[in-house]
Every structure is written in C-alpha cells, then in structure tokens.
mmCIF file of C-alpha atoms in Angstrom:
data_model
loop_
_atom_site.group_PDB
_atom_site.id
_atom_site.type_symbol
_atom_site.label_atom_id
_atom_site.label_comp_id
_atom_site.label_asym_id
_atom_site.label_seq_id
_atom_site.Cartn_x
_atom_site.Cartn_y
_atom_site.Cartn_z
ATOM 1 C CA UNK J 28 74.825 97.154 95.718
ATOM 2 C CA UNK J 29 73.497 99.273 98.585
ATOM 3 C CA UNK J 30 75.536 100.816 101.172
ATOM 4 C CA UNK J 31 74.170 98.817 104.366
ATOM 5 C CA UNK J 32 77.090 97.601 105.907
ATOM 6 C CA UNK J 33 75.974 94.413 107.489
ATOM 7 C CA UNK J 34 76.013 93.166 110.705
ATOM 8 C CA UNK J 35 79.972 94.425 112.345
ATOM 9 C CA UNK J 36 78.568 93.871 116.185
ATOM 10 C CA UNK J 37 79.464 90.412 116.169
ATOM 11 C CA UNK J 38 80.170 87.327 113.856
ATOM 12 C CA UNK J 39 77.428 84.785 112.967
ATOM 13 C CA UNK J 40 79.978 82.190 111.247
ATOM 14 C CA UNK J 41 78.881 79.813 108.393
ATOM 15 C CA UNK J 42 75.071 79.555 109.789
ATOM 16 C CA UNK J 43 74.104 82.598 108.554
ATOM 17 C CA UNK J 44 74.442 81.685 104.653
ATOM 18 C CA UNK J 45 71.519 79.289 105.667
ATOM 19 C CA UNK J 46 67.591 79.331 106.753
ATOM 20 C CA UNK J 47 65.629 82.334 106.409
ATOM 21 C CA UNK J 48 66.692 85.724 105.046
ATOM 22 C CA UNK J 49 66.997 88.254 108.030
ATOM 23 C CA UNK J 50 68.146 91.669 108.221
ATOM 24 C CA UNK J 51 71.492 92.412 107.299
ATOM 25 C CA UNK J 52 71.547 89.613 104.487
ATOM 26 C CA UNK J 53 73.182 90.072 100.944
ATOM 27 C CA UNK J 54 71.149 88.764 98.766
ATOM 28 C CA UNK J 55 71.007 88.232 95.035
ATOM 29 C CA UNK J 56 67.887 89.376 92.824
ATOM 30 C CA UNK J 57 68.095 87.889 88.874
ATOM 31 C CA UNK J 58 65.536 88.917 86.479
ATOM 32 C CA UNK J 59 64.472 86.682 83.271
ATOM 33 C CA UNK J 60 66.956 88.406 81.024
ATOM 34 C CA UNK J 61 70.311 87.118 83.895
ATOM 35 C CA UNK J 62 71.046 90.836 84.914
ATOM 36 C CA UNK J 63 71.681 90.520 88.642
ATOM 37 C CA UNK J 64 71.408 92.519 90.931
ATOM 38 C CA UNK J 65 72.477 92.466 94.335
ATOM 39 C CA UNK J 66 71.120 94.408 97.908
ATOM 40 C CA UNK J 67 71.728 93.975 101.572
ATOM 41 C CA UNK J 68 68.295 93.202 103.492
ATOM 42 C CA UNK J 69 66.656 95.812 105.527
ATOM 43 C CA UNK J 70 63.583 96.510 107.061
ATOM 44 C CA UNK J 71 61.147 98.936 105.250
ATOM 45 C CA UNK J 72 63.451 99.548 102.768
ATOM 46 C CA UNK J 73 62.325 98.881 99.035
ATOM 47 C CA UNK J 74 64.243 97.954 95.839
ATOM 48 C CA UNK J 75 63.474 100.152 92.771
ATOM 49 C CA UNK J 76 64.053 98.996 88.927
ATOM 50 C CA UNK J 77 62.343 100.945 85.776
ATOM 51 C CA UNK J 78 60.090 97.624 86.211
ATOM 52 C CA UNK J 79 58.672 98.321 89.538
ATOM 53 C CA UNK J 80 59.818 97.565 93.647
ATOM 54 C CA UNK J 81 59.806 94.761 95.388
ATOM 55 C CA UNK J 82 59.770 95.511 99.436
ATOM 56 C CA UNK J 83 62.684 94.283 101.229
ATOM 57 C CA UNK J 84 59.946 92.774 103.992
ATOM 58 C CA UNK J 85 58.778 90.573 101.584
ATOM 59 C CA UNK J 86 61.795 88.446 101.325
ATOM 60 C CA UNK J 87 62.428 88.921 105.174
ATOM 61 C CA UNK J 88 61.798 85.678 107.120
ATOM 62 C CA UNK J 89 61.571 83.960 103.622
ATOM 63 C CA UNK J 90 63.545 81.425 102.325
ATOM 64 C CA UNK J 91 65.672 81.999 99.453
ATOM 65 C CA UNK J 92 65.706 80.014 95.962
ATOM 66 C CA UNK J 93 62.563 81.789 95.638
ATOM 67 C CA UNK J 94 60.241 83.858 92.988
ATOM 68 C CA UNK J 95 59.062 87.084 93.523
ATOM 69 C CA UNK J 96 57.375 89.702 91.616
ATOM 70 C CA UNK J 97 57.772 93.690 90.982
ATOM 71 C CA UNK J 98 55.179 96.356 91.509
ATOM 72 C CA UNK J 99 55.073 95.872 87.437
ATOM 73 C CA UNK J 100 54.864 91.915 87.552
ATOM 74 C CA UNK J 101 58.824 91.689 86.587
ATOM 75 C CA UNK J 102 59.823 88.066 88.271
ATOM 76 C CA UNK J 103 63.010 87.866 90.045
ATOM 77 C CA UNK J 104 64.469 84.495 91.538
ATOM 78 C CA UNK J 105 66.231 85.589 94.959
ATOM 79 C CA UNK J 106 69.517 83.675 96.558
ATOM 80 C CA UNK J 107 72.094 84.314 98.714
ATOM 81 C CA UNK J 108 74.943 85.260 96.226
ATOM 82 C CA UNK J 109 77.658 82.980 95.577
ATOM 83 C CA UNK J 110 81.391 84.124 96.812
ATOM 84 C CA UNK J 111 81.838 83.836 92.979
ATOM 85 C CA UNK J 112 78.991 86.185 92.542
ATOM 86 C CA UNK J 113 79.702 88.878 95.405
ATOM 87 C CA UNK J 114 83.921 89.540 94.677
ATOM 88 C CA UNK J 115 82.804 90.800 91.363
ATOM 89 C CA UNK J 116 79.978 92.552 92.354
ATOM 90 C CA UNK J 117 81.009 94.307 95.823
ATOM 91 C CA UNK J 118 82.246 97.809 96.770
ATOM 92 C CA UNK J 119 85.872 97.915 95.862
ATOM 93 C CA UNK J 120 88.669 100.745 95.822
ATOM 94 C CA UNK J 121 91.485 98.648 94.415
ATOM 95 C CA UNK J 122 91.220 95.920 91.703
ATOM 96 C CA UNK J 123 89.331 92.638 92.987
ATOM 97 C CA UNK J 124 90.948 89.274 92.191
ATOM 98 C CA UNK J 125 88.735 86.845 90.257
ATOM 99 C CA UNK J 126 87.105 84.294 91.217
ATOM 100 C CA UNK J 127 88.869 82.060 88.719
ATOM 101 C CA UNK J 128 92.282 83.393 89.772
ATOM 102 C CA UNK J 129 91.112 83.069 93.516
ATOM 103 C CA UNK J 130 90.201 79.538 92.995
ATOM 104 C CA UNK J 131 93.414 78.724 91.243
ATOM 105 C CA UNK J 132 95.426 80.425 93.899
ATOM 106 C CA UNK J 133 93.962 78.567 96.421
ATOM 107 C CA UNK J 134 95.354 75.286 94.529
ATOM 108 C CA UNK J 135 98.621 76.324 93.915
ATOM 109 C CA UNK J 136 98.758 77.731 97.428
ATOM 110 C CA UNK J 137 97.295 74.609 99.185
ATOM 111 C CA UNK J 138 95.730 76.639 101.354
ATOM 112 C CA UNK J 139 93.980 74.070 103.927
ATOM 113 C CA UNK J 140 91.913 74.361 106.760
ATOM 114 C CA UNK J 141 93.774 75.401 109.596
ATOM 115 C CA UNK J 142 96.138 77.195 108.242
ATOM 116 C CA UNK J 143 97.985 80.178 108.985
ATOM 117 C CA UNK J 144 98.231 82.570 105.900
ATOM 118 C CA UNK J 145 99.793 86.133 105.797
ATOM 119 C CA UNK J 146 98.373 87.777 102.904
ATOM 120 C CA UNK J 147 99.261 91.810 101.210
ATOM 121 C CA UNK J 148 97.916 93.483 99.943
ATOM 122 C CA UNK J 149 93.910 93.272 101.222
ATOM 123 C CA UNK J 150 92.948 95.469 98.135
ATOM 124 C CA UNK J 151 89.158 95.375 98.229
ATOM 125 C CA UNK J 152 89.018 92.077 100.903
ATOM 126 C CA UNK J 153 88.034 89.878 97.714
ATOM 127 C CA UNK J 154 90.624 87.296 98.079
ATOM 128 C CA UNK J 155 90.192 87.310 101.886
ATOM 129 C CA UNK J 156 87.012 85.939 101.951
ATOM 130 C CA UNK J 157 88.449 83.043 99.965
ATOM 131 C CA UNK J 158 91.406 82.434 102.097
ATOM 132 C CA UNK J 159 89.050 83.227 104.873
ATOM 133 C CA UNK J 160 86.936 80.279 103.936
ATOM 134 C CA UNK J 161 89.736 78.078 102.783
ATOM 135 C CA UNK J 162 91.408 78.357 106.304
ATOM 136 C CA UNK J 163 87.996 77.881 108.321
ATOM 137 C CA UNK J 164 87.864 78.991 111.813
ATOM 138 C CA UNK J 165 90.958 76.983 113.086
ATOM 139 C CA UNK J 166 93.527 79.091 110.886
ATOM 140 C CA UNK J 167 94.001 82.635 111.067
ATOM 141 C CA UNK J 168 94.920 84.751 108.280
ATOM 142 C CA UNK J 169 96.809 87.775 109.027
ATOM 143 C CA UNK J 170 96.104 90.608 105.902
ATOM 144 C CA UNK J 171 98.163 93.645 105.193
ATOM 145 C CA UNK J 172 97.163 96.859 103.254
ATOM 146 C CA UNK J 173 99.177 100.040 102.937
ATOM 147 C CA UNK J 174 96.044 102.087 102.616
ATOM 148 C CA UNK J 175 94.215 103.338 105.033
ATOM 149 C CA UNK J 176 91.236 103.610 102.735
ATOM 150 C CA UNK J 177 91.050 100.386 101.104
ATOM 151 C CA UNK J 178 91.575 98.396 104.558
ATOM 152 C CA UNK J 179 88.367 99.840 105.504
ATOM 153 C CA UNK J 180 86.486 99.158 102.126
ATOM 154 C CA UNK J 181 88.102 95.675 102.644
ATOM 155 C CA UNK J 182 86.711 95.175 106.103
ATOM 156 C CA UNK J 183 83.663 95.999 105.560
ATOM 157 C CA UNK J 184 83.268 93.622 102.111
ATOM 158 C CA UNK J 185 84.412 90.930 104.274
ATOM 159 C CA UNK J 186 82.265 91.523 107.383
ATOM 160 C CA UNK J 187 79.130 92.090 105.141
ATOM 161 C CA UNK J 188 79.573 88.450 103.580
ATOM 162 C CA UNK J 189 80.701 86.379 106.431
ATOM 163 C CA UNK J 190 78.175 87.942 108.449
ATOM 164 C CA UNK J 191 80.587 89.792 111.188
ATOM 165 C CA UNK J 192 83.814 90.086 112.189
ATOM 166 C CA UNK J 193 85.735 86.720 111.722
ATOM 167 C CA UNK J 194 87.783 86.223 114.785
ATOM 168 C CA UNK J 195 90.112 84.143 112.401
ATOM 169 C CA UNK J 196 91.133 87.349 110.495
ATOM 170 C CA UNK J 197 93.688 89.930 111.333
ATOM 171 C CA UNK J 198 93.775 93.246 109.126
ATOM 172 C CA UNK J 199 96.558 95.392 109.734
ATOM 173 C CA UNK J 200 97.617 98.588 107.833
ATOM 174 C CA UNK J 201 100.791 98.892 107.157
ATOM 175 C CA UNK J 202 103.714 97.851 104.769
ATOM 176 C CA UNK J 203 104.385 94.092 104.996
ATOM 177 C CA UNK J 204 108.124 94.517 105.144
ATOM 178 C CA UNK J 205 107.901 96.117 108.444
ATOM 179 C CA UNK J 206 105.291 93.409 110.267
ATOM 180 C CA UNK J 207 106.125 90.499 108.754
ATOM 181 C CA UNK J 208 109.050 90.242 110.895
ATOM 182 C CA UNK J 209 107.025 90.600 114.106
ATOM 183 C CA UNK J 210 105.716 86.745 112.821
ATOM 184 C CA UNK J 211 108.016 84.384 114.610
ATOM 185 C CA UNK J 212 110.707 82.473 111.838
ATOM 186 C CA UNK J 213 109.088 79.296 110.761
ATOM 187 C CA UNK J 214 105.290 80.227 112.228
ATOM 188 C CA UNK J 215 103.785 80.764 108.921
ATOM 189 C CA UNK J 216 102.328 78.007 106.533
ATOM 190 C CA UNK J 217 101.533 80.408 103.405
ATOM 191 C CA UNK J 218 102.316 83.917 102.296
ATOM 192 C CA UNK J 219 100.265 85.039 99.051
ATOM 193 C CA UNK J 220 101.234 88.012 98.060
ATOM 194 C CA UNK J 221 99.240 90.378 95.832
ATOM 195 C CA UNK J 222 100.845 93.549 95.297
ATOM 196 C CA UNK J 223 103.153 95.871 92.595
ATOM 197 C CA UNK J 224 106.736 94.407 94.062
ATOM 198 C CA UNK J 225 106.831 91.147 95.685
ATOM 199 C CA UNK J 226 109.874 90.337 94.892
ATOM 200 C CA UNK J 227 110.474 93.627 98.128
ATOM 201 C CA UNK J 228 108.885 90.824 100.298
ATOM 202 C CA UNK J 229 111.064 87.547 99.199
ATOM 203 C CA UNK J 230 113.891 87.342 102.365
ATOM 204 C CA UNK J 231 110.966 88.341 104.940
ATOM 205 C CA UNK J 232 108.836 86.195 103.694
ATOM 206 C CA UNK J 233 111.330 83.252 103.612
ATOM 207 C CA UNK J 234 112.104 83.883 107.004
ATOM 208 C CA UNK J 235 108.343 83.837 108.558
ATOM 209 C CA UNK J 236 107.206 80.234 106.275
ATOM 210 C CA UNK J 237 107.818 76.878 107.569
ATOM 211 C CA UNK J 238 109.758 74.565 105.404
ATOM 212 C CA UNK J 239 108.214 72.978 102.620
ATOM 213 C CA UNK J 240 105.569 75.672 102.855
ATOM 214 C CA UNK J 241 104.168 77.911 99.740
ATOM 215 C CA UNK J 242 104.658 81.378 98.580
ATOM 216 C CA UNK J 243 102.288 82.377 96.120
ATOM 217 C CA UNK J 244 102.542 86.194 94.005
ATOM 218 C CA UNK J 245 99.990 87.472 92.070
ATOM 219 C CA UNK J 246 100.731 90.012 89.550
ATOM 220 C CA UNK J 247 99.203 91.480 86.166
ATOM 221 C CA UNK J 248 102.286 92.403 83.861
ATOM 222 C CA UNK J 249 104.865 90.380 82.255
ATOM 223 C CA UNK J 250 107.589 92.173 83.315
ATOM 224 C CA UNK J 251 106.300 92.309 87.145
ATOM 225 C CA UNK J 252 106.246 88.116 86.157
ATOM 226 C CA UNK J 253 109.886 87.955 84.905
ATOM 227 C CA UNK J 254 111.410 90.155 87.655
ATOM 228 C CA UNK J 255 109.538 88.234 90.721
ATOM 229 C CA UNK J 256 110.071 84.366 88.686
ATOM 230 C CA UNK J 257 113.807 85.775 88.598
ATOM 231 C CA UNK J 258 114.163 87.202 92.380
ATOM 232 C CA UNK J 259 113.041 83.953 93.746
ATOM 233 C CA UNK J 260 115.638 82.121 92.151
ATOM 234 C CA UNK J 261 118.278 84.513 92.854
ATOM 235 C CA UNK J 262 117.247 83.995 96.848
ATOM 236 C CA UNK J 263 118.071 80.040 97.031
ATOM 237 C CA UNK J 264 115.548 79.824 99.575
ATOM 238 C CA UNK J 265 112.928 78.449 97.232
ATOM 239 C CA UNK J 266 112.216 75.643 94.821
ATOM 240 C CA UNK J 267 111.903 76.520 91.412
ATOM 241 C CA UNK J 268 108.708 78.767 91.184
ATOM 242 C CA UNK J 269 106.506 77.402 88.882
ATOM 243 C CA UNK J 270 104.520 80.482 86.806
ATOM 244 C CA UNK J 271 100.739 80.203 85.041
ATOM 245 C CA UNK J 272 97.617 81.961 84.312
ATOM 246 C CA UNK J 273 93.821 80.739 84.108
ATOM 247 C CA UNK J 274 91.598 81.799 81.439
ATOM 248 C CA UNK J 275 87.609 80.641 81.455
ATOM 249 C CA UNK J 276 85.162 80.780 78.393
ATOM 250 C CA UNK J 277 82.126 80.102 79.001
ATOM 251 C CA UNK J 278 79.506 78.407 76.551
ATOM 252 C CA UNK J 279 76.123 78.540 75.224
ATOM 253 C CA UNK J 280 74.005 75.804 75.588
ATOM 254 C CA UNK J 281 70.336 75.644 73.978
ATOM 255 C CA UNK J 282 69.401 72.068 72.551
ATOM 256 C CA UNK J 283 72.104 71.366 69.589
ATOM 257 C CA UNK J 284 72.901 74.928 69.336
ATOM 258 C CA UNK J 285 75.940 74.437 71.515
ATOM 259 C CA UNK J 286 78.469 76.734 70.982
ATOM 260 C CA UNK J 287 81.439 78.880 72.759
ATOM 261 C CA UNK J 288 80.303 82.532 74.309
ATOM 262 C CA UNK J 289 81.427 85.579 72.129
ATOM 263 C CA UNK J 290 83.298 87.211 75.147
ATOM 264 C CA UNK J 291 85.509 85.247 77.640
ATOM 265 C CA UNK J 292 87.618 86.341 81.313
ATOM 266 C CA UNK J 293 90.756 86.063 79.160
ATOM 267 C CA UNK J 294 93.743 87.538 81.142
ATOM 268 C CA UNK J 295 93.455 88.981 84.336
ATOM 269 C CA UNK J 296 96.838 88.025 86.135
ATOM 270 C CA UNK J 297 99.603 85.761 86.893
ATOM 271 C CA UNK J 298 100.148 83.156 89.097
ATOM 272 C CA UNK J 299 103.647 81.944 90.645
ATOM 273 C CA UNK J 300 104.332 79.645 93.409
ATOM 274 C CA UNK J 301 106.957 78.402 94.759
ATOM 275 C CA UNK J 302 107.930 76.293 98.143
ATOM 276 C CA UNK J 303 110.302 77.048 100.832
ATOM 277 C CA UNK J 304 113.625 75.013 101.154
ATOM 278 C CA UNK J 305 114.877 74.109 104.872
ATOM 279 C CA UNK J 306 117.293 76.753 106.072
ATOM 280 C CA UNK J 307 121.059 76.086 104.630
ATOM 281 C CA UNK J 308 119.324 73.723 101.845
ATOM 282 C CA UNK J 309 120.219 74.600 97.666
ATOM 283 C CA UNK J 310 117.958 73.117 95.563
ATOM 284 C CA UNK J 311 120.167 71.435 92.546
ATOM 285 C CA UNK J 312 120.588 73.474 89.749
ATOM 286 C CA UNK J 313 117.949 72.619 87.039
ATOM 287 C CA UNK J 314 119.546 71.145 84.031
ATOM 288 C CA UNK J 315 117.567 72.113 80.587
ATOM 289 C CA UNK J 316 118.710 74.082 77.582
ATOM 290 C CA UNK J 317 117.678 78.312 77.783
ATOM 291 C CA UNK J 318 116.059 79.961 74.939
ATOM 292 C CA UNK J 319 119.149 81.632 73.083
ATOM 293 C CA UNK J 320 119.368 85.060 74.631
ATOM 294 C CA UNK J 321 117.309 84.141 77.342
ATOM 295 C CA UNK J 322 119.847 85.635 80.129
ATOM 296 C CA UNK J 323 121.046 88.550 77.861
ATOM 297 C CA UNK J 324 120.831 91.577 79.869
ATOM 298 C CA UNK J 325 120.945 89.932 83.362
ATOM 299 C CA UNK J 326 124.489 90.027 83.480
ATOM 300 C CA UNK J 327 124.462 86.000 83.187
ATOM 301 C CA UNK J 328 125.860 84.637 79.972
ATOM 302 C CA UNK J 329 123.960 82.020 78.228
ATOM 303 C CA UNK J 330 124.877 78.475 78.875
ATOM 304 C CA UNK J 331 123.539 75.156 76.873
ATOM 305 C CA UNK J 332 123.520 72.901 80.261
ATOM 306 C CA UNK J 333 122.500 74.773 83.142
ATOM 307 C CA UNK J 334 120.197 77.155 84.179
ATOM 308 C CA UNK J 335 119.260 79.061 87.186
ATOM 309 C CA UNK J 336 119.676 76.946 90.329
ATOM 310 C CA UNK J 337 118.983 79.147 93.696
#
C-alpha cells in the first residue's frame, strides 16, 4: 500500500465508501491472476507493476467496479476494498486480528449499534474499524494502546478507511489498568480485550461494565487461554466464560471440479466471553464431572460433582 495518509482534516462518515473515487480514496486494483493490490488515490501520481502504470487520474472522478488497463494492456478491475480486504492488507506494527476472528468477536461480543465499547490493546487499529462500524456513530468506543508507536500506526489505518477522524472513537495511550477506572462503574456495555494478560484487567473491567454486559479476550496461546478461562472464574463477577476459535477453508469451485483449497486460515487465536453478574450476585456452581487431573496443580483437588463456580 502507499504511504498517503488519507484525509485526517475532517471525517466524511459512511458516504465516502460510495459515488465517485476522489482523492484520498483506498482503493483496490486485482489483476486476472487475483493478486491485489491496494493504493490510496492521488492526483498525478501513477501506479507501477512489471506490466505497465495505470495513472491515478484515470480512476479519479470514476466510478469503481470498473476495468482498466496498464501501459502494457494488463486489465485490472478497481473497487473500494472490503474491511475484510484492507485489515489484512494495511500498514501494521503489531499483529492485525482477522477478519474471521473480528467477525466472530463481534458475535460473541454483541456488539450493537450504539454501544459503548472500551477496547486494549489498538495494535494496528484493525479491530477498531470493526467495532467502529459495529457501534455506528451513536456509540463511542474508547481504545487503549501502551505504545506510543502503534497508536499512531493505528490512527492513521483507521482514519485512512473511514475517511477521517471518527468523532465516535477515542484513542488513548496508556495502560488500561490505570484509565479504565476514570470510566464511571456500570457506564460501559463491552470491554474486548486484546492483549498478552487480560486476566491484569478482570476486577477493572468488572467494575466499568453494566450488568448482563460482555467481556470478550482475545489471545493466541493455550496457556494465555487456560490462565484468563481460569481468572474469570476465580473473580465471581462473571458467568461462566464460554472459550472457542474460528477456522475458514476456503474452496475451489470450477464446474464439477469442486473441491477444498490446499491452504486454509487455520488458527490464529482464541476467543472467550463471558457476561457480567449484578454486583453481590454468584452464579451457581456448575455441576459436571472434570477430566481426571483436570485441577492438579491449581491447588484445587479434583472432585466428581462440582466444578468451578465463581
């Protein structure tokens, strides 16, 4: 992608992912072959392959969804990309989230329109511009990064593909254990946390959600899985968290030749949710038989009736 930055002055909203291409566009350039490419709009600027140029003013005041040629007679069918498209294709300084872990978070999450999500860390602004788009301009989502460097990567993602600076969007620096508190008790209706220790985050983020609202942790490793699945028991402030992951295999499609894709996104992260109990509320202890050993180690012995139970 090129390094224009897109249009920071001001905030054009959903309008500007429609009508003509105009300056300060992403947009998406896809050869006969599927490679993709993707470039922000400018005037007088050109796009270069080993198969010729095409001039940037040539798709200005253009609509997209259509075919244009190289200096060498390459075709390429121009869009607007996809979200899907862009979080996997952007600038990024830490790890993006997927698009099919970003979709599923958004389920298990409920995020709705309207509401008011706290979110850490930003990493490259990826998952922002879903929960950006999931809340719509009546929520606000309130992001925090610990580095300096990949707030402003993450800013400028977002900006770039929501064409400005959403005024629904806070992005704060800083560790979430120390502003999460400044969020009065009960004013938040998700937290989705995607960083190395969320379990650090569990009593503040307890305090800030509603009741009956949704934490939601996304982490890579097993053992980051078992510790945080474990710590949100341990609180009795939540319900028990549920854990998952998504995998997606595409397939190949040609007549009868119909057949599953050679690679796959196979694991890219874990999911767990889990909803907030009303202050002073257990939840009843869930009644189901442990794997034998299961609590070894935890200082818990096992137990063939009862398990966990915050």
């Amino acid at each position: 992608m090129t390094d224009g930055e897109g249009r920071d002055d001001g905030y054009a909203g959903a309008d500007h992912r429609r009508g003509v291409l105009r300056v300060g566009d992403v947009v998406q350039l896809t050869d006969t072959k599927g490679r993709r490419n993707m470039l922000v709009l400018e005037a007088g600027r050109s796009f270069h392959t080993h198969r010729g140029s095409i001039s940037h003013d040539e798709l200005l005041g253009g609509p997209e969804g259509v075919v244009v040629k190289s200096t060498a007679g390459e075709e390429y069918l121009v869009f607007r990309p996809l979200l899907a498209d862009y979080t996997v294709r952007m600038s990024r300084g830490a790890a993006v989230v997927y698009p099919k872990d970003a979709a599923q978070l958004l389920a298990v999450a409920d995020v709705f329109p309207g509401a008011t999500v706290v979110e850490a860390g930003a990493g490259s602004g990826a998952l922002s511009c879903w929960l950006l788009r999931a809340v719509g301009e009546a929520g606000r989502l309130y992001s925090y990064e610990q580095r300096a460097d990949f707030a402003d990567i993450a800013r400028k993602n977002v900006h770039r593909y929501l064409g400005g600076a959403p005024p629904a969007w806070e992005l704060t620096v800083g560790e979430l254990t120390e502003h999460l508190p400044t969020h009065a008790p009960g004013s938040v209706d998700r937290v989705v946390l995607d960083m190395l220790a969320p379990w650090d985050c569990l009593a503040a983020a307890a305090t800030a959600l509603v009741p009956g609202g949704v934490l939601c942790a996304y982490v890579a490793t097993t053992t980051q899985l078992s510790t945080v699945v474990e710590a949100l028991r341990e609180s009795g402030q939540f319900d028990e968290p549920a854990a998952s992951e998504t995998m997606v295999r595409g397939w190949h499609v040609d007549g009868l030749a119909v057949r599953p894709d050679h690679r796959m996104v196979g694991h890219t992260g874990f999911l767990v949710g889990a909803r907030r109990l009303a202050p002073g509320v257990s939840a009843p202890p869930r009644k189901r038989r442990p794997a034998k050993g299961a609590r070894q180690g935890r200082g818990t012995p096992p137990t063939d009736s009862v398990e966990g139970g915050g």
